[in-house]
Tab-separated table of C-alpha atoms in Angstrom:
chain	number	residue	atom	x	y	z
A	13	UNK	CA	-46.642	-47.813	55.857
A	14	UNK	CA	-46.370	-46.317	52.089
A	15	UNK	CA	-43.329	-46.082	51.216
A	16	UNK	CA	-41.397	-43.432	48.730
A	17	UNK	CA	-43.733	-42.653	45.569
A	18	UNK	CA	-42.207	-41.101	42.227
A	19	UNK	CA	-43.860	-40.597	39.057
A	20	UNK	CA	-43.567	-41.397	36.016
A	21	UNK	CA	-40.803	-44.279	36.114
A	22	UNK	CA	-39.653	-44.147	33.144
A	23	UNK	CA	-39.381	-41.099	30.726
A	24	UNK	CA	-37.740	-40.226	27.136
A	25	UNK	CA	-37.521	-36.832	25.461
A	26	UNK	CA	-35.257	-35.331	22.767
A	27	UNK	CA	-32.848	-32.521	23.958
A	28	UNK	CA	-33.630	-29.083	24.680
A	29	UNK	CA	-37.262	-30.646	25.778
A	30	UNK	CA	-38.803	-30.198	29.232
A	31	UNK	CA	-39.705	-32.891	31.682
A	32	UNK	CA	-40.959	-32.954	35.167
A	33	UNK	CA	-40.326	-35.540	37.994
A	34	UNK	CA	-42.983	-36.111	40.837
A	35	UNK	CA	-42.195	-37.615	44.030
A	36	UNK	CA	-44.731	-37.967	47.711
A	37	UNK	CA	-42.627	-38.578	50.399
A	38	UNK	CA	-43.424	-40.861	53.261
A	39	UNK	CA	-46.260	-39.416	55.450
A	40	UNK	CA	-45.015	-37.782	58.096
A	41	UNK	CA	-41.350	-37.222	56.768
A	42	UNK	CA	-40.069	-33.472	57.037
A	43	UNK	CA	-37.238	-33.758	55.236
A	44	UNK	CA	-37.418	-34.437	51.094
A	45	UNK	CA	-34.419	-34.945	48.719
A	46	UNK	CA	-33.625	-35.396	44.909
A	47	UNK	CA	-30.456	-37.280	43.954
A	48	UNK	CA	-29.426	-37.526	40.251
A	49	UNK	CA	-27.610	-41.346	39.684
A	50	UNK	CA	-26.028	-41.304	36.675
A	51	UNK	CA	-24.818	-45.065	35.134
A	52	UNK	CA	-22.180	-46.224	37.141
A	53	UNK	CA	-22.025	-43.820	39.990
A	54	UNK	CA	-23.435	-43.008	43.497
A	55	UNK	CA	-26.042	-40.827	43.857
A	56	UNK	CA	-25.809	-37.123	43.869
A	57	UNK	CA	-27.630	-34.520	45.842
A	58	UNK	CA	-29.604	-32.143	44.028
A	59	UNK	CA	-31.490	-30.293	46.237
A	60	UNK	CA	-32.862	-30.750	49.851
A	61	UNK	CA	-35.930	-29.882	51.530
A	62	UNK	CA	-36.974	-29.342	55.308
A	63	UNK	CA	-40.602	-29.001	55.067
A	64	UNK	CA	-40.968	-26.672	52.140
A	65	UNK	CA	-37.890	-24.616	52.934
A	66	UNK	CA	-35.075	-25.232	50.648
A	67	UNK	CA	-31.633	-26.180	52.947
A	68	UNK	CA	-29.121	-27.273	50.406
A	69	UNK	CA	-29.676	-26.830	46.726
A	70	UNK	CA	-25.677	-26.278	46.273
A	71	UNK	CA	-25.089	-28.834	43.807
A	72	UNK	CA	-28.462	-28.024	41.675
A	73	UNK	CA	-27.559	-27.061	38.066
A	74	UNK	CA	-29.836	-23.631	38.918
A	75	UNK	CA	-29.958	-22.640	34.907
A	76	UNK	CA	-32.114	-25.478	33.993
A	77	UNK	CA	-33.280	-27.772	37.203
A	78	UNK	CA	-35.790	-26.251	39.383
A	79	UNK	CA	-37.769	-27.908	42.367
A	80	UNK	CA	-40.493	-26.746	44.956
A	81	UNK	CA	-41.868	-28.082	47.562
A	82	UNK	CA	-45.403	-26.829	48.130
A	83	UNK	CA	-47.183	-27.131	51.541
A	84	UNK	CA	-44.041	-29.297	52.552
A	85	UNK	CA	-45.236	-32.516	51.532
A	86	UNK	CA	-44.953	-33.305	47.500
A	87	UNK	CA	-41.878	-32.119	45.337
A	88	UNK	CA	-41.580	-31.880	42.132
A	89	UNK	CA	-38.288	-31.667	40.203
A	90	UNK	CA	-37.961	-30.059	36.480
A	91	UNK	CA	-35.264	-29.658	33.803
A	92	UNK	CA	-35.453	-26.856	31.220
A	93	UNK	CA	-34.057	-27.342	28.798
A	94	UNK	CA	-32.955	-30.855	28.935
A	95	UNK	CA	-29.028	-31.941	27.321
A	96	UNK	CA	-27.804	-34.928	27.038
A	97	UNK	CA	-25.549	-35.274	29.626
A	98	UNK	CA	-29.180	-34.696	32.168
A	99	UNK	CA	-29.403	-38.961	31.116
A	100	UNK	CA	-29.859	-40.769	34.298
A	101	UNK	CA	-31.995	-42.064	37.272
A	102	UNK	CA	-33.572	-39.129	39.597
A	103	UNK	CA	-34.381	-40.404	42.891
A	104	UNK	CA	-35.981	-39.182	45.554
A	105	UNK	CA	-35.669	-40.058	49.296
A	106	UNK	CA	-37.130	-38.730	52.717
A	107	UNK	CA	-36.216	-39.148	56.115
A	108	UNK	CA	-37.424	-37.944	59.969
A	109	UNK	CA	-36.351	-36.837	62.539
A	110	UNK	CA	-34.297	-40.002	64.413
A	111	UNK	CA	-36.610	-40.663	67.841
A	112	UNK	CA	-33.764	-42.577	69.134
A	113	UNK	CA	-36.416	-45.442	69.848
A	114	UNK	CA	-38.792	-46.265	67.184
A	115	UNK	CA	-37.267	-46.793	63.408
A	116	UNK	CA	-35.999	-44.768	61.968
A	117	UNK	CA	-33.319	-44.510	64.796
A	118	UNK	CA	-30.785	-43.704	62.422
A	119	UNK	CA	-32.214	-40.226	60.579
A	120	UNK	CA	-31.861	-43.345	57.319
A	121	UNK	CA	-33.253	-42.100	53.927
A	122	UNK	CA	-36.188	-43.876	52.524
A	123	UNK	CA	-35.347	-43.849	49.033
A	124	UNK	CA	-38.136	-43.724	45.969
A	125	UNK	CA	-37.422	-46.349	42.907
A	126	UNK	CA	-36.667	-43.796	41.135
A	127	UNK	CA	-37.400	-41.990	37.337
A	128	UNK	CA	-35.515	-43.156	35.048
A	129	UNK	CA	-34.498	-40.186	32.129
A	130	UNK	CA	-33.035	-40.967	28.607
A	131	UNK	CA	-32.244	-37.263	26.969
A	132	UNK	CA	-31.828	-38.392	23.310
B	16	UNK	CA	-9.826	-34.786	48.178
B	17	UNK	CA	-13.332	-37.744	48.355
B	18	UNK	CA	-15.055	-38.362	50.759
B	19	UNK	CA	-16.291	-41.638	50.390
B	20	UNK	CA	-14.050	-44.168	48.583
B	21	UNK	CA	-15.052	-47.665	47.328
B	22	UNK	CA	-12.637	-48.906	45.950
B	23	UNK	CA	-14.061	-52.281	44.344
B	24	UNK	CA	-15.858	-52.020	41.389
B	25	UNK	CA	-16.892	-55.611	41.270
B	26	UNK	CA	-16.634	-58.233	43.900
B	27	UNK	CA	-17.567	-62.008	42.815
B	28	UNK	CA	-18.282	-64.130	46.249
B	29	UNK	CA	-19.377	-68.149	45.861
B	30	UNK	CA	-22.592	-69.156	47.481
B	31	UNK	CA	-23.010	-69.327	51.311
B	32	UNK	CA	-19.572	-67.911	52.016
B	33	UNK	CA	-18.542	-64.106	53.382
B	34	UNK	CA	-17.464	-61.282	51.478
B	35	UNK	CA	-15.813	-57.835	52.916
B	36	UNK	CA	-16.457	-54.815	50.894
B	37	UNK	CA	-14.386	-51.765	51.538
B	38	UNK	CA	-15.625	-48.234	52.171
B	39	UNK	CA	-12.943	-45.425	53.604
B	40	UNK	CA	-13.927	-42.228	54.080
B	41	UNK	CA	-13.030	-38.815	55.276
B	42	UNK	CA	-14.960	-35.985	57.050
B	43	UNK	CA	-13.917	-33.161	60.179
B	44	UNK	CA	-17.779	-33.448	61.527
B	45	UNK	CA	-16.750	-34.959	64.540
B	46	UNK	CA	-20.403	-36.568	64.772
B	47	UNK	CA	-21.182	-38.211	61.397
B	48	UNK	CA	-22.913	-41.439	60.227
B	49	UNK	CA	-21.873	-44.220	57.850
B	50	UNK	CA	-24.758	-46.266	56.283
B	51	UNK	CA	-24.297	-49.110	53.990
B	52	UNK	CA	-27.356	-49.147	50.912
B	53	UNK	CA	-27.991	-52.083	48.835
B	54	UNK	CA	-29.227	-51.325	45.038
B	55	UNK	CA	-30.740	-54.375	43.285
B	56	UNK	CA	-31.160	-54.001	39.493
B	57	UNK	CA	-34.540	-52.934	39.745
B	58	UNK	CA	-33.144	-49.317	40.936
B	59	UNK	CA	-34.511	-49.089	44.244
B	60	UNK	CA	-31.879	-48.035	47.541
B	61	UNK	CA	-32.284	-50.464	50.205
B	62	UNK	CA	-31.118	-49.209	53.875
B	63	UNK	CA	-29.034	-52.157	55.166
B	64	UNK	CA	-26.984	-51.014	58.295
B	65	UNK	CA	-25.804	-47.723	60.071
B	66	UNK	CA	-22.481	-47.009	62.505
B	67	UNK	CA	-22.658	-43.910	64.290
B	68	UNK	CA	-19.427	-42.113	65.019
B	69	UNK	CA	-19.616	-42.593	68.510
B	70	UNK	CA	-21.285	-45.867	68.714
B	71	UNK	CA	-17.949	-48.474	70.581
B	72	UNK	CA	-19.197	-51.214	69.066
B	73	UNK	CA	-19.760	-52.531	65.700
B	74	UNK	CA	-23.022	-52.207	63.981
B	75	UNK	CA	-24.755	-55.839	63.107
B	76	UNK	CA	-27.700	-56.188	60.825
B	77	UNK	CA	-28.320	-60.266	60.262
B	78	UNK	CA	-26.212	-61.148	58.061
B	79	UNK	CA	-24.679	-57.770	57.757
B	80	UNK	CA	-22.115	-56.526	59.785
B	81	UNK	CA	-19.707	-53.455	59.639
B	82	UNK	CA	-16.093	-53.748	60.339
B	83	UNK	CA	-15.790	-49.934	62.003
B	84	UNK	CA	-11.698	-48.821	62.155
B	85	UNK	CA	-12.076	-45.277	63.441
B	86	UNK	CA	-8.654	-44.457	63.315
B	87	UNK	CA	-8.156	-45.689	59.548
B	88	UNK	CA	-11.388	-43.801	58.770
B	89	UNK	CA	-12.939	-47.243	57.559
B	90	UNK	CA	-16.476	-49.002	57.232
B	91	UNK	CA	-16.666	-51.693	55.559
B	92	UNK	CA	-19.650	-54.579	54.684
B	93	UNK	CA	-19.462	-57.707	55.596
B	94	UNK	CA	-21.865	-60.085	54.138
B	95	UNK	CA	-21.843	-63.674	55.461
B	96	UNK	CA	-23.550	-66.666	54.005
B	97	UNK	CA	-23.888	-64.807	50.960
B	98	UNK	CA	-27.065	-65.495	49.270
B	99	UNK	CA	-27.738	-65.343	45.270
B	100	UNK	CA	-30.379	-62.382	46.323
B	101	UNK	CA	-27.312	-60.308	47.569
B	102	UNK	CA	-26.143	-59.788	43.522
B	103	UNK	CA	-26.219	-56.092	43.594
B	104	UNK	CA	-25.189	-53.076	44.347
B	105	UNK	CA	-23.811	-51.967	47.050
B	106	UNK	CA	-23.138	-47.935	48.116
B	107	UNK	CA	-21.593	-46.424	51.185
B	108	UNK	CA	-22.539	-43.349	52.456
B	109	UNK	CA	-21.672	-40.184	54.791
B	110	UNK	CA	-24.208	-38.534	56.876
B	111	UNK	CA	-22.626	-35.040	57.580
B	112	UNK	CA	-24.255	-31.839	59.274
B	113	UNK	CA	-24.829	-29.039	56.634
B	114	UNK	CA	-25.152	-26.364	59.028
B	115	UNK	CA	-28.145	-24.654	57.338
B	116	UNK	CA	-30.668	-25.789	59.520
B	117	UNK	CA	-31.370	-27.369	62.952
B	118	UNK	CA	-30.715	-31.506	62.386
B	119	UNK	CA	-29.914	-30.796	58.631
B	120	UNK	CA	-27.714	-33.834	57.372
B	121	UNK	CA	-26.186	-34.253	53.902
B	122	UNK	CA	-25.418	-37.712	52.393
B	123	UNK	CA	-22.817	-38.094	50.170
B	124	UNK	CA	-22.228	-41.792	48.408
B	125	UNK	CA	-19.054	-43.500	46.929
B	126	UNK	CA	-19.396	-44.976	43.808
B	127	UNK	CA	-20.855	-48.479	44.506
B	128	UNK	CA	-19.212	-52.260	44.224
B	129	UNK	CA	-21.079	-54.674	41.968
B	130	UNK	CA	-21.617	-57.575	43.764
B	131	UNK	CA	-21.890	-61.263	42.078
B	132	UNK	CA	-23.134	-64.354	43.757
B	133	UNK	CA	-22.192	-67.261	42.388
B	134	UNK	CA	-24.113	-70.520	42.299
């Protein structure tokens, strides 16, 4: 089974540039998320995704992130303008619903490897 | 107030023996989850073991076990036999309902322990 593909992995842009983030979630997987890691923390939710419904996008920075979902499968994430303080690793994860028999049991994210953004 | 606190923010174990890392946490969804990730320095989040609020016993995973205290609102890692592969990092997380859709959960993670093996 694929797991949790994001594209590109690495990117660096100058501030007050735009930049887009692609992630394919694992076949099969309703639910999509983006986290934003910065150095030395725990991920962060961004935004989530049932299908291609938005359910939580409480913690998205809505003046310059935006992220869709189209025909619930592949998300893409964008920041414009970018500032310095948008340096860090976006990740994004998916999970299904938990069958209570066959993995995943636990409703577990499947996390991405992850972009990794340097705003200079 | 946060809801997931780690404490450690670097453990150093020696080579084949255990190591506890703390995770305490706080939540009023009477049904939540606790899941322990391991993050290696190439970036990616490894799933390594889960405790459901209701589960009565403690969750085992190999060499991973969690040391569930209920009342003290703690989950913490143990790693035995510790292995030089287990140099990482290592996050606790909180699966909460959000309440904005049927079987909508929200994860939230602490801020990590760094983890060193040593030879």
């Amino acid at each position: 089974e694929a797991g949790v593909a994001q594209s590109p992995r690495y990117k660096i842009i100058e501030k007050r540039q735009s930049v887009a983030f692609w992630c394919n979630p694992i076949s099969g997987h309703a639910t999509l998320y983006w986290y934003q890691q910065i150095l030395g923390q725990g991920p962060k939710l961004l935004i989530q995704f049932q299908n291609n419904g938005v359910v939580d996008d409480s913690q998205l920075p809505k003046d310059r992130f935006s992220a869709e979902r189209l025909k619930g499968v592949d998300s893409t994430l964008k920041i414009q303008p970018a500032k310095l303080e948008d340096s860090a690793v976006y990740l994004c994860a998916s999970s299904a619903r938990p069958s209570g028999r066959t993995r995943p049991k636990y409703n577990e994210q499947f996390f991405g490897p992850g972009t990794r953004l340097t705003v200079l | 107030a946060q809801k997931i606190t780690q404490t450690q923010p670097g453990m150093f174990v020696q080579e084949k023996e255990a190591v506890t890392l703390d995770c305490t946490y706080d939540t009023s969804d009477p049904s939540y989850g606790l899941f322990w990730y391991k993050q290696p320095s190439s970036g990616e989040m490894i799933f390594l073991i889960y405790q459901g609020s209701y589960d009565q016993q403690n969750a085992t995973e190999g060499r991973y076990s969690l040391n569930f205290q209920k009342a003290r609102k703690s989950a913490n890692l143990v790693i035995s036999a510790s292995q030089l592969g287990d140099s990482a990092m290592y996050f606790c997380a909180m699966r909460e309902r959000t309440y904005s859709g049927a079987g909508s959960y929200q994860l939230t993670f602490g801020k990590g322990t760094k983890l060193s093996v040593i030879p």
